[in-house]
Amino acid sequence: MVSLHLCPQLGKYYLVDSAYKNMPGFLAPHKGHRYQRDQFGGGSGGPRGKYELFNHRHSQLRDVIERTFGVLKARFPILKGPMPNYLMNRQVELVIACCVLHNFIRDEHPHDELFARESGEDEEDYADLGAQHQQIDLSAAAQRNWNSFRMAITDHMFDHQNGRYVPH
């Protein structure tokens, strides 16, 4: 097993782009299928098949994350990079501090101009910063299990989209 400093919390995973491998704790899109939002526009139509549906929704989630970082960078220029020569732990603390301040400002001034740029945001699931992080298992068996996990999500999305959803 490999212990990475920025491992996701137990039961959570990072949403990563196609430059990353789909592996335990890091959920990547299906390679070889349309992914970017602009690939679904124009005359090409919406997602065709379960892999494109998964990739389309994955891309939509990443767009929300990128917009959120855009608001953070607009409010806190230190995040625009390059980050000053701080140790990684200090960089993580700076990002967390900016997020905490962002949430405080949002609670106290909900009509702030930077928040007006955000749209359709649901109540966020704020991570418990003291939560235990997982050890990343990079064995072949763990990789097969993680690929099966992504496939189960893909199948569930597709079945639900096509009216075949059966609640457990």
PDB file of C-alpha atoms in Angstrom:
ATOM      1  CA  MET A   1       0.000   0.000   0.000  1.00  0.00           C
ATOM      2  CA  VAL A   2       1.074   3.568  -0.667  1.00  0.00           C
ATOM      3  CA  SER A   3       0.410   6.385   1.767  1.00  0.00           C
ATOM      4  CA  LEU A   4      -0.044   9.668  -0.072  1.00  0.00           C
ATOM      5  CA  HIS A   5      -0.156  12.971   1.805  1.00  0.00           C
ATOM      6  CA  LEU A   6      -3.331  14.173   0.102  1.00  0.00           C
ATOM      7  CA  CYS A   7      -5.348  10.981   0.166  1.00  0.00           C
ATOM      8  CA  PRO A   8      -9.126  11.331   0.220  1.00  0.00           C
ATOM      9  CA  GLN A   9     -11.034  10.706   3.421  1.00  0.00           C
ATOM     10  CA  LEU A  10     -12.373   7.225   4.039  1.00  0.00           C
ATOM     11  CA  GLY A  11     -15.433   6.621   1.869  1.00  0.00           C
ATOM     12  CA  LYS A  12     -14.668   9.659  -0.349  1.00  0.00           C
ATOM     13  CA  TYR A  13     -12.800  10.146  -3.602  1.00  0.00           C
ATOM     14  CA  TYR A  14     -11.310  12.896  -5.714  1.00  0.00           C
ATOM     15  CA  LEU A  15     -12.874  13.691  -9.059  1.00  0.00           C
ATOM     16  CA  VAL A  16      -9.953  13.830 -11.508  1.00  0.00           C
ATOM     17  CA  ASP A  17      -9.662  14.550 -15.207  1.00  0.00           C
ATOM     18  CA  SER A  18      -8.551  12.207 -17.944  1.00  0.00           C
ATOM     19  CA  ALA A  19      -4.874  12.990 -17.353  1.00  0.00           C
ATOM     20  CA  TYR A  20      -5.116  10.796 -14.254  1.00  0.00           C
ATOM     21  CA  LYS A  21      -5.571   7.072 -13.975  1.00  0.00           C
ATOM     22  CA  ASN A  22      -8.799   5.756 -12.484  1.00  0.00           C
ATOM     23  CA  MET A  23      -7.506   4.277  -9.233  1.00  0.00           C
ATOM     24  CA  PRO A  24      -8.692   3.837  -5.661  1.00  0.00           C
ATOM     25  CA  GLY A  25      -9.628   7.244  -4.268  1.00  0.00           C
ATOM     26  CA  PHE A  26      -9.419   9.017  -7.654  1.00  0.00           C
ATOM     27  CA  LEU A  27     -12.450   8.822  -9.968  1.00  0.00           C
ATOM     28  CA  ALA A  28     -11.521   9.495 -13.599  1.00  0.00           C
ATOM     29  CA  PRO A  29     -13.724   9.618 -16.708  1.00  0.00           C
ATOM     30  CA  HIS A  30     -13.904   6.678 -19.108  1.00  0.00           C
ATOM     31  CA  LYS A  31     -11.122   7.057 -21.671  1.00  0.00           C
ATOM     32  CA  GLY A  32     -11.981   6.828 -25.359  1.00  0.00           C
ATOM     33  CA  HIS A  33     -15.439   8.412 -24.970  1.00  0.00           C
ATOM     34  CA  ARG A  34     -16.578  12.028 -25.329  1.00  0.00           C
ATOM     35  CA  TYR A  35     -15.925  13.985 -22.179  1.00  0.00           C
ATOM     36  CA  GLN A  36     -15.700  17.760 -22.502  1.00  0.00           C
ATOM     37  CA  ARG A  37     -18.965  19.685 -22.294  1.00  0.00           C
ATOM     38  CA  ASP A  38     -18.360  21.395 -25.644  1.00  0.00           C
ATOM     39  CA  GLN A  39     -18.173  17.974 -27.330  1.00  0.00           C
ATOM     40  CA  PHE A  40     -21.862  17.459 -26.515  1.00  0.00           C
ATOM     41  CA  GLY A  41     -23.036  20.743 -28.037  1.00  0.00           C
ATOM     42  CA  GLY A  42     -23.963  21.746 -31.550  1.00  0.00           C
ATOM     43  CA  GLY A  43     -25.191  19.014 -33.844  1.00  0.00           C
ATOM     44  CA  SER A  44     -23.452  16.187 -31.988  1.00  0.00           C
ATOM     45  CA  GLY A  45     -26.336  15.747 -29.560  1.00  0.00           C
ATOM     46  CA  GLY A  46     -26.244  14.679 -25.956  1.00  0.00           C
ATOM     47  CA  PRO A  47     -24.514  11.705 -24.430  1.00  0.00           C
ATOM     48  CA  ARG A  48     -24.914   8.426 -26.304  1.00  0.00           C
ATOM     49  CA  GLY A  49     -24.535   5.382 -24.141  1.00  0.00           C
ATOM     50  CA  LYS A  50     -23.597   4.857 -20.550  1.00  0.00           C
ATOM     51  CA  TYR A  51     -19.916   5.826 -20.811  1.00  0.00           C
ATOM     52  CA  GLU A  52     -20.700   9.178 -22.399  1.00  0.00           C
ATOM     53  CA  LEU A  53     -23.455   9.808 -19.851  1.00  0.00           C
ATOM     54  CA  PHE A  54     -21.003   9.153 -17.011  1.00  0.00           C
ATOM     55  CA  ASN A  55     -18.353  11.346 -18.660  1.00  0.00           C
ATOM     56  CA  HIS A  56     -20.846  14.146 -19.307  1.00  0.00           C
ATOM     57  CA  ARG A  57     -21.941  14.243 -15.672  1.00  0.00           C
ATOM     58  CA  HIS A  58     -18.332  13.915 -14.509  1.00  0.00           C
ATOM     59  CA  SER A  59     -17.479  16.935 -16.675  1.00  0.00           C
ATOM     60  CA  GLN A  60     -20.418  18.922 -15.277  1.00  0.00           C
ATOM     61  CA  LEU A  61     -19.209  18.275 -11.728  1.00  0.00           C
ATOM     62  CA  ARG A  62     -15.693  19.357 -12.644  1.00  0.00           C
ATOM     63  CA  ASP A  63     -17.133  22.577 -14.123  1.00  0.00           C
ATOM     64  CA  VAL A  64     -18.737  23.369 -10.743  1.00  0.00           C
ATOM     65  CA  ILE A  65     -15.412  22.744  -9.008  1.00  0.00           C
ATOM     66  CA  GLU A  66     -13.570  25.004 -11.470  1.00  0.00           C
ATOM     67  CA  ARG A  67     -16.132  27.802 -11.024  1.00  0.00           C
ATOM     68  CA  THR A  68     -15.749  27.500  -7.251  1.00  0.00           C
ATOM     69  CA  PHE A  69     -11.981  27.837  -7.530  1.00  0.00           C
ATOM     70  CA  GLY A  70     -12.526  30.818  -9.837  1.00  0.00           C
ATOM     71  CA  VAL A  71     -14.506  32.586  -7.107  1.00  0.00           C
ATOM     72  CA  LEU A  72     -11.859  31.715  -4.517  1.00  0.00           C
ATOM     73  CA  LYS A  73      -9.061  33.017  -6.766  1.00  0.00           C
ATOM     74  CA  ALA A  74     -10.986  36.242  -7.437  1.00  0.00           C
ATOM     75  CA  ARG A  75     -11.367  36.882  -3.707  1.00  0.00           C
ATOM     76  CA  PHE A  76      -7.939  35.610  -2.599  1.00  0.00           C
ATOM     77  CA  PRO A  77      -5.242  36.472  -5.169  1.00  0.00           C
ATOM     78  CA  ILE A  78      -2.662  34.372  -3.304  1.00  0.00           C
ATOM     79  CA  LEU A  79      -4.435  31.340  -4.811  1.00  0.00           C
ATOM     80  CA  LYS A  80      -3.851  32.525  -8.380  1.00  0.00           C
ATOM     81  CA  GLY A  81      -0.357  31.081  -8.315  1.00  0.00           C
ATOM     82  CA  PRO A  82       2.324  30.428  -8.459  1.00  0.00           C
ATOM     83  CA  MET A  83       2.059  29.828  -4.737  1.00  0.00           C
ATOM     84  CA  PRO A  84       4.911  31.447  -2.792  1.00  0.00           C
ATOM     85  CA  ASN A  85       7.641  29.054  -1.782  1.00  0.00           C
ATOM     86  CA  TYR A  86       5.734  27.513   1.109  1.00  0.00           C
ATOM     87  CA  LEU A  87       5.935  23.917   2.251  1.00  0.00           C
ATOM     88  CA  MET A  88       3.064  21.738   1.004  1.00  0.00           C
ATOM     89  CA  ASN A  89       1.442  21.637   4.467  1.00  0.00           C
ATOM     90  CA  ARG A  90       1.380  25.451   4.565  1.00  0.00           C
ATOM     91  CA  GLN A  91      -0.112  25.610   1.050  1.00  0.00           C
ATOM     92  CA  VAL A  92      -2.895  23.222   2.114  1.00  0.00           C
ATOM     93  CA  GLU A  93      -3.541  25.339   5.225  1.00  0.00           C
ATOM     94  CA  LEU A  94      -3.758  28.503   3.074  1.00  0.00           C
ATOM     95  CA  VAL A  95      -6.357  26.955   0.786  1.00  0.00           C
ATOM     96  CA  ILE A  96      -8.387  25.700   3.751  1.00  0.00           C
ATOM     97  CA  ALA A  97      -8.185  29.124   5.441  1.00  0.00           C
ATOM     98  CA  CYS A  98      -9.416  30.795   2.237  1.00  0.00           C
ATOM     99  CA  CYS A  99     -12.323  28.337   2.042  1.00  0.00           C
ATOM    100  CA  VAL A 100     -13.251  29.010   5.670  1.00  0.00           C
ATOM    101  CA  LEU A 101     -13.164  32.775   5.092  1.00  0.00           C
ATOM    102  CA  HIS A 102     -15.145  32.332   1.871  1.00  0.00           C
ATOM    103  CA  ASN A 103     -17.862  30.405   3.724  1.00  0.00           C
ATOM    104  CA  PHE A 104     -17.934  32.983   6.529  1.00  0.00           C
ATOM    105  CA  ILE A 105     -18.336  35.829   4.031  1.00  0.00           C
ATOM    106  CA  ARG A 106     -21.006  33.872   2.230  1.00  0.00           C
ATOM    107  CA  ASP A 107     -22.961  33.362   5.460  1.00  0.00           C
ATOM    108  CA  GLU A 108     -22.615  37.005   6.514  1.00  0.00           C
ATOM    109  CA  HIS A 109     -23.051  38.640   3.073  1.00  0.00           C
ATOM    110  CA  PRO A 110     -25.086  36.293   0.853  1.00  0.00           C
ATOM    111  CA  HIS A 111     -25.544  38.999  -1.817  1.00  0.00           C
ATOM    112  CA  ASP A 112     -21.823  39.563  -2.321  1.00  0.00           C
ATOM    113  CA  GLU A 113     -20.924  40.272  -5.973  1.00  0.00           C
ATOM    114  CA  LEU A 114     -18.572  37.300  -6.249  1.00  0.00           C
ATOM    115  CA  PHE A 115     -21.331  34.963  -5.111  1.00  0.00           C
ATOM    116  CA  ALA A 116     -23.660  36.352  -7.751  1.00  0.00           C
ATOM    117  CA  ARG A 117     -21.437  34.588 -10.301  1.00  0.00           C
ATOM    118  CA  GLU A 118     -22.255  31.246  -8.758  1.00  0.00           C
ATOM    119  CA  SER A 119     -25.553  29.696  -9.747  1.00  0.00           C
ATOM    120  CA  GLY A 120     -27.616  26.674  -8.813  1.00  0.00           C
ATOM    121  CA  GLU A 121     -25.441  25.692  -5.886  1.00  0.00           C
ATOM    122  CA  ASP A 122     -26.984  23.290  -3.388  1.00  0.00           C
ATOM    123  CA  GLU A 123     -26.126  23.116   0.272  1.00  0.00           C
ATOM    124  CA  GLU A 124     -22.530  21.945   0.366  1.00  0.00           C
ATOM    125  CA  ASP A 125     -21.267  18.895   2.159  1.00  0.00           C
ATOM    126  CA  TYR A 126     -18.371  20.367   4.102  1.00  0.00           C
ATOM    127  CA  ALA A 127     -15.657  17.861   4.873  1.00  0.00           C
ATOM    128  CA  ASP A 128     -14.669  17.211   8.450  1.00  0.00           C
ATOM    129  CA  LEU A 129     -11.060  18.386   8.457  1.00  0.00           C
ATOM    130  CA  GLY A 130     -10.272  15.996  11.293  1.00  0.00           C
ATOM    131  CA  ALA A 131     -11.533  12.952   9.420  1.00  0.00           C
ATOM    132  CA  GLN A 132      -9.318   9.938   8.975  1.00  0.00           C
ATOM    133  CA  HIS A 133      -7.740   9.570   5.556  1.00  0.00           C
ATOM    134  CA  GLN A 134      -7.416   6.281   3.759  1.00  0.00           C
ATOM    135  CA  GLN A 135      -4.314   4.427   2.718  1.00  0.00           C
ATOM    136  CA  ILE A 136      -4.295   4.047  -1.061  1.00  0.00           C
ATOM    137  CA  ASP A 137      -3.984   0.428  -2.136  1.00  0.00           C
ATOM    138  CA  LEU A 138      -2.458   0.261  -5.619  1.00  0.00           C
ATOM    139  CA  SER A 139      -2.561  -3.513  -5.968  1.00  0.00           C
ATOM    140  CA  ALA A 140      -4.070  -5.116  -9.075  1.00  0.00           C
ATOM    141  CA  ALA A 141      -7.014  -6.395  -6.999  1.00  0.00           C
ATOM    142  CA  ALA A 142      -7.738  -2.909  -5.625  1.00  0.00           C
ATOM    143  CA  GLN A 143      -7.543  -1.484  -9.151  1.00  0.00           C
ATOM    144  CA  ARG A 144     -10.082  -4.067 -10.402  1.00  0.00           C
ATOM    145  CA  ASN A 145     -12.377  -3.253  -7.465  1.00  0.00           C
ATOM    146  CA  TRP A 146     -12.117   0.488  -8.167  1.00  0.00           C
ATOM    147  CA  ASN A 147     -12.875  -0.015 -11.862  1.00  0.00           C
ATOM    148  CA  SER A 148     -15.898  -2.102 -10.824  1.00  0.00           C
ATOM    149  CA  PHE A 149     -16.987   0.727  -8.502  1.00  0.00           C
ATOM    150  CA  ARG A 150     -16.822   3.245 -11.366  1.00  0.00           C
ATOM    151  CA  MET A 151     -18.714   0.811 -13.610  1.00  0.00           C
ATOM    152  CA  ALA A 152     -21.446   0.399 -10.974  1.00  0.00           C
ATOM    153  CA  ILE A 153     -21.850   4.207 -10.875  1.00  0.00           C
ATOM    154  CA  THR A 154     -21.916   4.296 -14.677  1.00  0.00           C
ATOM    155  CA  ASP A 155     -24.563   1.550 -14.884  1.00  0.00           C
ATOM    156  CA  HIS A 156     -26.669   3.175 -12.152  1.00  0.00           C
ATOM    157  CA  MET A 157     -26.652   6.536 -13.955  1.00  0.00           C
ATOM    158  CA  PHE A 158     -27.566   4.948 -17.264  1.00  0.00           C
ATOM    159  CA  ASP A 159     -30.348   2.790 -15.775  1.00  0.00           C
ATOM    160  CA  HIS A 160     -31.785   5.776 -13.922  1.00  0.00           C
ATOM    161  CA  GLN A 161     -31.623   7.905 -17.084  1.00  0.00           C
ATOM    162  CA  ASN A 162     -33.522   5.229 -19.007  1.00  0.00           C
ATOM    163  CA  GLY A 163     -36.217   4.599 -16.388  1.00  0.00           C
ATOM    164  CA  ARG A 164     -34.732   1.304 -15.259  1.00  0.00           C
ATOM    165  CA  TYR A 165     -33.737   2.472 -11.796  1.00  0.00           C
ATOM    166  CA  VAL A 166     -34.643   0.014  -9.063  1.00  0.00           C
ATOM    167  CA  PRO A 167     -34.091   1.370  -5.542  1.00  0.00           C
ATOM    168  CA  HIS A 168     -32.246  -0.946  -3.170  1.00  0.00           C
TER     169      HIS A 168
END
